[in-house]
CSV table of C-alpha atoms and ligand atoms in Angstrom, one decimal:
chain,number,residue,atom,x,y,z
A,1,MET,CA,16.3,32.0,12.1
A,2,ASP,CA,13.4,32.0,14.6
A,3,THR,CA,10.4,30.1,13.5
A,4,VAL,CA,7.0,31.4,14.6
A,5,MET,CA,4.4,28.8,15.1
A,6,SER,CA,1.1,30.6,14.7
A,7,GLN,CA,-2.0,28.7,15.9
A,8,LEU,CA,-5.2,29.6,14.1
A,9,LYS,CA,-8.1,30.3,16.5
A,10,GLY,CA,-10.8,32.1,14.5
A,11,GLU,CA,-10.5,35.3,16.5
A,12,GLY,CA,-7.6,37.4,15.4
A,13,ASP,CA,-6.7,35.2,12.5
A,14,GLU,CA,-6.8,38.1,10.0
A,15,THR,CA,-3.5,39.4,11.6
A,16,ARG,CA,-2.0,35.9,11.2
A,17,PHE,CA,-3.0,35.7,7.6
A,18,ARG,CA,-1.7,39.2,7.0
A,19,ASP,CA,1.6,38.4,8.6
A,20,ALA,CA,1.9,35.2,6.6
A,21,ALA,CA,1.0,37.0,3.3
A,22,LYS,CA,3.6,39.7,4.0
A,23,ILE,CA,6.3,37.1,4.5
A,24,LEU,CA,5.4,35.5,1.2
A,25,LYS,CA,5.4,38.9,-0.6
A,26,ASN,CA,8.8,39.7,0.8
A,27,GLY,CA,10.2,36.4,-0.5
A,28,GLY,CA,10.0,34.4,2.7
A,29,LEU,CA,8.6,30.9,3.3
A,30,VAL,CA,5.4,30.0,5.0
A,31,ALA,CA,4.2,26.5,5.9
A,32,PHE,CA,0.4,26.0,5.8
A,33,PRO,CA,-2.1,23.2,6.0
A,34,THR,CA,-4.0,21.9,3.0
A,35,GLU,CA,-6.5,19.1,3.0
A,36,THR,CA,-3.8,16.7,1.8
A,37,VAL,CA,-0.6,17.5,3.8
A,38,TYR,CA,1.1,20.7,5.0
A,39,GLY,CA,2.8,22.7,2.2
A,40,LEU,CA,5.9,24.8,2.3
A,41,GLY,CA,5.0,27.9,0.3
A,42,ALA,CA,6.8,30.6,-1.5
A,43,ASP,CA,5.9,33.3,-4.1
A,44,ALA,CA,6.0,31.2,-7.3
A,45,THR,CA,7.2,34.2,-9.3
A,46,ASN,CA,10.2,34.9,-7.0
A,47,GLU,CA,13.2,32.8,-8.0
A,48,GLU,CA,15.1,33.4,-4.8
A,49,ALA,CA,12.2,32.5,-2.6
A,50,VAL,CA,11.6,29.3,-4.6
A,51,ALA,CA,15.3,28.4,-4.3
A,52,ASP,CA,14.9,28.7,-0.6
A,53,ILE,CA,12.2,25.9,-0.6
A,54,TYR,CA,14.7,23.5,-2.2
A,55,ARG,CA,17.3,24.6,0.3
A,56,ALA,CA,15.0,24.2,3.4
A,57,LYS,CA,13.8,20.7,2.2
A,58,GLY,CA,17.1,19.5,0.8
A,59,ARG,CA,15.1,18.7,-2.3
A,60,PRO,CA,16.8,17.7,-5.6
A,61,SER,CA,16.6,20.7,-8.0
A,62,ASP,CA,15.1,18.6,-10.9
A,63,ASN,CA,11.9,17.8,-8.9
A,64,PRO,CA,9.3,20.4,-9.8
A,65,LEU,CA,6.9,22.1,-7.4
A,66,ILE,CA,3.1,22.3,-7.5
A,67,VAL,CA,1.7,25.9,-7.8
A,68,HIS,CA,-1.3,26.5,-5.6
A,69,ILE,CA,-4.0,28.9,-6.8
A,70,GLY,CA,-7.0,30.5,-5.0
A,71,THR,CA,-9.5,30.3,-7.9
A,72,ALA,CA,-10.0,28.0,-10.9
A,73,ALA,CA,-10.2,31.0,-13.2
A,74,GLU,CA,-6.4,31.6,-12.6
A,75,ILE,CA,-5.6,28.5,-14.8
A,76,GLU,CA,-6.0,31.0,-17.8
A,77,ARG,CA,-3.4,33.3,-16.3
A,78,TYR,CA,-0.8,30.5,-15.8
A,79,ALA,CA,-1.4,27.9,-18.5
A,80,GLU,CA,-0.6,28.3,-22.2
A,81,GLU,CA,-3.6,26.9,-24.2
A,82,VAL,CA,-5.9,25.5,-21.5
A,83,PRO,CA,-7.2,22.2,-22.6
A,84,GLU,CA,-11.0,21.6,-22.2
A,85,SER,CA,-10.1,18.7,-19.8
A,86,ALA,CA,-8.6,21.1,-17.4
A,87,TRP,CA,-11.8,23.1,-17.0
A,88,LYS,CA,-13.8,19.9,-16.7
A,89,CYS,CA,-11.4,18.6,-13.9
A,90,ALA,CA,-11.5,22.0,-12.1
A,91,GLU,CA,-15.2,22.1,-12.3
A,92,ALA,CA,-15.6,18.5,-10.9
A,93,PHE,CA,-12.7,18.3,-8.4
A,94,TRP,CA,-11.6,21.8,-7.4
A,95,PRO,CA,-11.0,22.9,-4.7
A,96,GLY,CA,-9.6,19.5,-4.0
A,97,PRO,CA,-6.7,17.0,-4.0
A,98,LEU,CA,-6.0,17.0,-7.7
A,99,THR,CA,-3.0,18.6,-9.4
A,100,LEU,CA,-3.3,19.3,-13.1
A,101,ILE,CA,-0.1,19.3,-15.3
A,102,VAL,CA,-0.6,21.8,-18.1
A,103,HIS,CA,1.8,23.8,-20.4
A,104,ALA,CA,3.1,26.7,-18.5
A,105,LYS,CA,2.8,30.3,-19.8
A,106,PRO,CA,6.4,31.2,-20.5
A,107,GLY,CA,8.1,33.8,-18.3
A,108,VAL,CA,5.5,33.8,-15.5
A,109,PHE,CA,6.9,31.4,-12.9
A,110,ALA,CA,10.4,31.4,-11.4
A,111,PRO,CA,12.4,28.9,-13.4
A,112,SER,CA,13.0,26.6,-10.4
A,113,VAL,CA,9.3,26.0,-10.0
A,114,THR,CA,9.1,23.9,-13.1
A,115,ALA,CA,12.6,22.6,-12.8
A,116,GLY,CA,13.3,23.4,-16.4
A,117,LEU,CA,10.2,21.7,-17.8
A,118,ASP,CA,7.7,23.7,-20.0
A,119,THR,CA,4.8,22.3,-18.0
A,120,VAL,CA,3.5,23.3,-14.5
A,121,GLY,CA,1.4,21.5,-11.9
A,122,LEU,CA,-1.6,23.7,-10.7
A,123,ARG,CA,-3.9,22.9,-7.8
A,124,MET,CA,-6.6,24.8,-6.0
A,125,PRO,CA,-6.6,23.3,-2.5
A,126,ALA,CA,-9.8,22.6,-0.4
A,127,HIS,CA,-8.6,23.9,2.9
A,128,PRO,CA,-9.9,27.1,4.3
A,129,VAL,CA,-6.5,28.2,5.7
A,130,ALA,CA,-4.7,27.5,2.4
A,131,LEU,CA,-7.5,29.4,0.5
A,132,GLU,CA,-7.4,32.3,2.9
A,133,LEU,CA,-3.6,32.6,2.5
A,134,LEU,CA,-3.9,32.5,-1.3
A,135,LYS,CA,-6.6,35.2,-1.2
A,136,THR,CA,-4.8,37.4,1.3
A,137,SER,CA,-1.5,37.3,-0.6
A,138,GLY,CA,-2.9,37.3,-4.1
A,139,LEU,CA,0.1,35.2,-5.2
A,140,PRO,CA,0.4,31.9,-6.9
A,141,VAL,CA,2.1,29.9,-4.2
A,142,ALA,CA,4.7,27.2,-5.1
A,143,ALA,CA,4.4,24.6,-2.3
A,144,PRO,CA,5.8,21.1,-2.0
A,145,SER,CA,5.1,19.1,1.1
A,146,ALA,CA,6.7,20.8,4.1
A,147,ASN,CA,9.0,17.9,5.1
A,148,THR,CA,12.7,17.3,4.8
A,149,SER,CA,13.2,15.5,1.5
A,150,GLY,CA,12.9,11.8,2.0
A,151,LYS,CA,10.8,12.0,5.2
A,152,PRO,CA,7.0,11.4,5.2
A,153,SER,CA,5.0,14.4,4.4
A,154,PRO,CA,3.8,16.4,7.5
A,155,THR,CA,0.1,16.0,8.4
A,156,CYS,CA,0.2,18.3,11.5
A,157,ALA,CA,2.1,21.5,12.4
A,158,GLU,CA,4.3,19.6,14.9
A,159,HIS,CA,5.7,17.5,12.0
A,160,VAL,CA,6.5,20.7,10.1
A,161,ALA,CA,8.3,22.1,13.1
A,162,ALA,CA,10.3,18.9,13.6
A,163,ASP,CA,11.7,19.3,10.1
A,164,MET,CA,11.7,23.0,9.5
A,165,GLU,CA,12.4,24.7,12.9
A,166,GLY,CA,15.1,27.3,12.5
A,167,LYS,CA,14.9,27.1,8.7
A,168,ILE,CA,11.7,29.0,7.9
A,169,PRO,CA,10.1,32.1,9.5
A,170,TYR,CA,6.4,31.1,9.8
A,171,ILE,CA,4.2,28.1,10.3
A,172,LEU,CA,0.4,28.5,10.1
A,173,ASP,CA,-1.0,25.8,12.5
A,174,GLY,CA,-4.5,24.8,11.3
A,175,GLY,CA,-4.5,21.4,13.1
A,176,PRO,CA,-4.2,18.0,11.5
A,177,THR,CA,-4.9,17.7,7.8
A,178,GLY,CA,-7.8,15.5,6.7
A,179,ILE,CA,-6.8,13.3,3.7
A,180,GLY,CA,-3.2,12.8,4.9
A,181,ILE,CA,-1.6,11.8,1.6
A,182,GLU,CA,-0.5,14.0,-1.3
A,183,SER,CA,-2.7,15.1,-4.2
A,184,THR,CA,-3.3,13.0,-7.3
A,185,VAL,CA,-1.0,14.4,-10.1
A,186,LEU,CA,-2.7,14.2,-13.5
A,187,ASP,CA,-0.8,15.0,-16.6
A,188,LEU,CA,-3.1,16.7,-19.1
A,189,THR,CA,-0.4,17.3,-21.7
A,190,SER,CA,-0.3,13.6,-22.6
A,191,GLU,CA,-2.9,11.7,-24.7
A,192,PRO,CA,-4.7,10.1,-22.9
A,193,PRO,CA,-4.2,12.1,-19.7
A,194,ALA,CA,-2.0,10.1,-17.3
A,195,ILE,CA,-2.0,9.8,-13.5
A,196,LEU,CA,1.7,10.4,-12.5
A,197,ARG,CA,1.0,10.1,-8.8
A,198,PRO,CA,-2.1,8.4,-7.3
A,199,GLY,CA,-4.1,10.2,-4.6
A,200,ALA,CA,-7.6,10.7,-3.3
A,201,VAL,CA,-9.0,11.5,-6.8
A,202,THR,CA,-8.8,8.1,-8.6
A,203,ALA,CA,-8.8,7.1,-12.3
A,204,ASP,CA,-12.3,5.7,-11.7
A,205,MET,CA,-13.5,9.1,-10.6
A,206,LEU,CA,-11.7,10.9,-13.5
A,207,ARG,CA,-13.0,8.7,-16.3
A,208,PRO,CA,-16.6,9.9,-16.2
A,209,VAL,CA,-15.4,13.5,-16.4
A,210,ILE,CA,-12.6,13.4,-19.0
A,211,GLY,CA,-12.8,9.9,-20.6
A,212,GLU,CA,-9.8,7.6,-20.9
A,213,VAL,CA,-7.1,8.0,-18.2
A,214,ASN,CA,-3.8,6.2,-18.2
A,215,HIS,CA,-2.8,5.1,-14.7
A,216,SER,CA,0.6,3.7,-15.4
A,217,ALA,CA,1.9,5.2,-12.2
A,218,GLU,CA,-0.4,3.0,-10.3
A,219,ALA,CA,0.5,0.1,-12.6
A,220,ALA,CA,4.2,0.9,-12.0
A,221,ASP,CA,3.8,0.1,-8.3
A,222,ALA,CA,2.5,-3.3,-9.3
A,223,GLY,CA,5.9,-3.6,-11.2
A,224,GLU,CA,4.5,-3.2,-14.7
A,225,GLU,CA,6.0,0.0,-15.9
A,226,ALA,CA,8.6,2.6,-14.9
A,227,PRO,CA,7.3,5.7,-13.0
A,228,ARG,CA,7.1,8.8,-15.2
A,229,ALA,CA,6.8,11.8,-12.8
A,230,PRO,CA,10.1,13.5,-12.4
A,231,GLY,CA,9.9,13.4,-8.6
A,232,MET,CA,9.0,9.8,-8.3
A,233,LYS,CA,12.5,8.4,-8.3
A,234,TYR,CA,13.2,10.5,-5.2
A,235,THR,CA,10.2,9.8,-3.1
A,236,HIS,CA,11.1,7.6,-0.2
A,237,TYR,CA,8.5,8.2,2.5
A,238,SER,CA,10.8,6.1,4.6
A,239,PRO,CA,11.3,6.0,8.3
A,240,ASP,CA,14.7,5.0,9.8
A,241,ALA,CA,14.0,1.3,10.3
A,242,PRO,CA,13.1,-1.0,7.4
A,243,VAL,CA,9.4,-1.4,6.7
A,244,TRP,CA,7.9,-4.7,5.7
A,245,LEU,CA,4.3,-5.0,4.6
A,246,ILE,CA,2.0,-7.7,6.0
A,247,GLU,CA,-1.6,-8.6,5.6
A,248,PRO,CA,-4.0,-7.2,8.3
A,249,ASP,CA,-4.5,-10.7,9.8
A,250,LEU,CA,-4.1,-11.2,13.5
A,251,GLY,CA,-2.7,-14.7,13.2
A,252,GLN,CA,-0.1,-13.8,10.5
A,253,ILE,CA,1.0,-10.7,12.4
A,254,ARG,CA,1.4,-12.6,15.7
A,255,ASN,CA,3.5,-15.3,14.0
A,256,ALA,CA,5.7,-12.7,12.3
A,257,VAL,CA,6.2,-10.8,15.5
A,258,THR,CA,7.0,-13.9,17.5
A,259,ARG,CA,9.6,-15.0,14.9
A,260,LEU,CA,11.2,-11.5,14.7
A,261,ARG,CA,11.4,-11.1,18.4
A,262,GLY,CA,12.9,-14.6,18.6
A,263,GLU,CA,15.7,-13.3,16.4
A,264,GLY,CA,16.3,-10.5,19.0
A,265,LYS,CA,14.6,-7.8,16.9
A,266,ARG,CA,12.4,-5.0,18.4
A,267,VAL,CA,9.3,-4.7,16.3
A,268,ALA,CA,7.0,-1.7,15.7
A,269,LEU,CA,3.6,-2.3,14.2
A,270,ILE,CA,1.4,0.0,12.1
A,271,ALA,CA,-2.0,-1.7,11.8
A,272,PRO,CA,-5.7,-0.8,12.1
A,273,GLU,CA,-7.4,-0.4,15.5
A,274,GLY,CA,-7.9,-3.8,17.2
A,275,PHE,CA,-4.4,-5.1,16.6
A,276,GLY,CA,-3.0,-4.3,20.1
A,277,GLU,CA,-2.5,-7.9,21.1
A,278,THR,CA,0.2,-9.1,18.7
A,279,GLY,CA,3.2,-9.0,21.1
A,280,SER,CA,4.9,-6.2,19.1
A,281,ASP,CA,7.2,-3.8,21.1
A,282,TRP,CA,5.3,-0.7,19.7
A,283,TYR,CA,1.9,-0.5,18.2
A,284,PHE,CA,0.6,2.6,16.3
A,285,PRO,CA,-3.2,2.1,15.6
A,286,THR,CA,-3.7,3.6,12.2
A,287,GLY,CA,-7.3,3.8,11.0
A,288,ARG,CA,-9.8,1.1,10.8
A,289,LEU,CA,-9.8,-2.3,9.1
A,290,ASN,CA,-11.4,-2.2,5.5
A,291,ASP,CA,-11.5,1.7,5.7
A,292,PRO,CA,-8.6,3.0,3.7
A,293,ALA,CA,-9.6,6.6,4.0
A,294,SER,CA,-9.2,6.3,7.8
A,295,VAL,CA,-5.7,4.8,7.3
A,296,SER,CA,-4.6,7.6,4.8
A,297,GLY,CA,-5.2,10.3,7.4
A,298,LYS,CA,-2.9,8.7,10.0
A,299,LEU,CA,-0.3,6.8,7.9
A,300,TYR,CA,2.4,9.5,7.9
A,301,ALA,CA,2.0,10.3,11.6
A,302,SER,CA,2.5,6.6,12.3
A,303,LEU,CA,5.6,6.3,10.1
A,304,ARG,CA,7.0,9.4,11.9
A,305,ALA,CA,6.1,7.9,15.3
A,306,CYS,CA,8.2,4.8,14.3
A,307,ASP,CA,11.2,7.1,14.0
A,308,GLY,CA,10.7,7.9,17.7
A,309,THR,CA,11.2,4.3,18.7
A,310,ASP,CA,14.2,2.0,18.8
A,311,ALA,CA,12.5,-0.5,16.5
A,312,ASP,CA,14.8,-2.6,14.3
A,313,ILE,CA,11.9,-3.4,12.0
A,314,ILE,CA,8.5,-1.9,11.2
A,315,LEU,CA,5.6,-4.1,10.2
A,316,ALA,CA,2.9,-2.2,8.3
A,317,ALA,CA,-0.5,-3.7,7.5
A,318,THR,CA,-1.7,-3.5,3.9
A,319,VAL,CA,-5.0,-2.0,2.9
A,320,ASP,CA,-7.6,-2.9,0.3
A,321,ASP,CA,-6.7,-1.0,-2.8
A,322,ALA,CA,-10.1,0.2,-3.8
A,323,GLY,CA,-10.6,4.0,-3.9
A,324,ILE,CA,-8.0,5.9,-1.9
A,325,GLY,CA,-6.7,2.5,-0.9
A,326,GLY,CA,-4.7,2.4,-4.1
A,327,ALA,CA,-2.9,5.7,-3.2
A,328,VAL,CA,-2.3,4.4,0.4
A,329,MET,CA,-0.7,1.2,-1.0
A,330,ASN,CA,1.4,3.3,-3.4
A,331,ARG,CA,2.9,5.1,-0.3
A,332,LEU,CA,3.2,2.0,1.7
A,333,ASN,CA,5.0,0.2,-1.1
A,334,LYS,CA,7.4,3.1,-1.4
A,335,ALA,CA,8.1,3.1,2.4
A,336,ALA,CA,8.7,-0.7,2.2
A,337,GLY,CA,10.6,-0.7,-1.0
A,338,GLY,CA,8.4,-3.6,-2.0
A,339,ARG,CA,9.3,-5.8,1.0
A,340,THR,CA,6.5,-8.0,2.0
A,341,ILE,CA,6.2,-10.7,4.7
A,342,ARG,CA,4.2,-13.7,3.4
A,343,SER,CA,3.3,-16.5,5.7
B,1,LIG,P1,5.3,17.5,-3.6
B,1,LIG,O1,5.2,18.9,-3.9
B,1,LIG,O2,6.4,17.2,-2.7
B,1,LIG,O3,4.0,16.9,-3.3
B,1,LIG,O4,5.7,16.8,-5.0
B,1,LIG,C1,5.2,17.3,-6.2
B,1,LIG,C2,5.0,16.2,-7.2
B,1,LIG,O5,4.4,16.7,-8.4
B,1,LIG,C3,6.3,15.5,-7.6
B,1,LIG,O6,6.1,14.1,-7.7
B,1,LIG,C4,6.6,16.2,-8.9
B,1,LIG,O7,7.4,15.3,-9.7
B,1,LIG,C5,5.2,16.4,-9.5
B,1,LIG,N1,5.2,17.5,-10.5
B,1,LIG,C6,5.2,18.8,-10.2
B,1,LIG,N2,5.3,19.5,-11.3
B,1,LIG,C7,5.3,18.7,-12.3
B,1,LIG,C8,5.4,18.8,-13.8
B,1,LIG,N3,5.4,20.0,-14.4
B,1,LIG,N4,5.4,17.6,-14.5
B,1,LIG,C9,5.3,16.4,-13.9
B,1,LIG,N5,5.2,16.2,-12.5
B,1,LIG,C10,5.2,17.3,-11.8
B,2,LIG,MG1,6.7,15.8,-1.1
């Protein structure tokens, strides 16, 4: 299959959106940018189309997909008994990087969307391209991240092409995404509501809006409790070489690099700007020190860049876990499988 990479330019974009919407309506797949990462979209009511998402990604069939909607009012159409908390969250955080798990209205979505669960994840994304595609197609669009399963999520159209070239008909190229890590997944069917996957919308931001929030998923990464989202056991976010976490301290990183190179290893380093003088074989500057939001935007691109090297080991600098930093550390911990270099 030929993959069309269609760059959005302002002028003439209506045709591009019309083409993309037509593909979706005919059961095809379209990759598109959101403010978190690029999504791989299909008509959420079309079982064959949704099955194609799992095929293109090599995604395990028991890992459900998020359904993207163009307006908050659509919650009513797709959820059975909408809890008050859903309206409050939508009001406060939509469009935005928050996925709400609610009871699905039976018989609306293709069975594969929910992977056999009676709940569905709904999100109204805050990216003009995603919103325009949703509006033009008029469809609920099931869309996981547009990467091959087990690879870091794509944060620019080139990442999507690297994984999906020849497998999908259309990529809407809207440039790099902003936030760079996936949405917060909030389960509103449990009491209290629970964060299943941390993201840019944190427990501290949710509490003033809906009261008590359980963030066991965040706790799970500290080794306190088992993860509960069905997809979590599959999420690797791993480049080819093993990742080890290390504090963003010039002296510590220099020592680690010297020791590893002394053992004959080639070292790639993912660290904030200003860490170029550590002696590592490759250095991918990733955001600024003490500014986790600047790291989240670049993290996946840096992990992917490491795959383009011959590194034997990747050192990745940790971030402060306040705000979005908690979600960045969640992804870093997954990439590193918990491996940390301590001096
Ligand atoms: P991705 O689309 O690749 O960002 O992954 C979607 C994430 O949302 C996975 O971690 C899923 O397990 C989670 N998810 C989607 N739908 C549900 C649901 N109905 N219940 C719980 N988690 C869900
Ligand atoms: Mg994903």
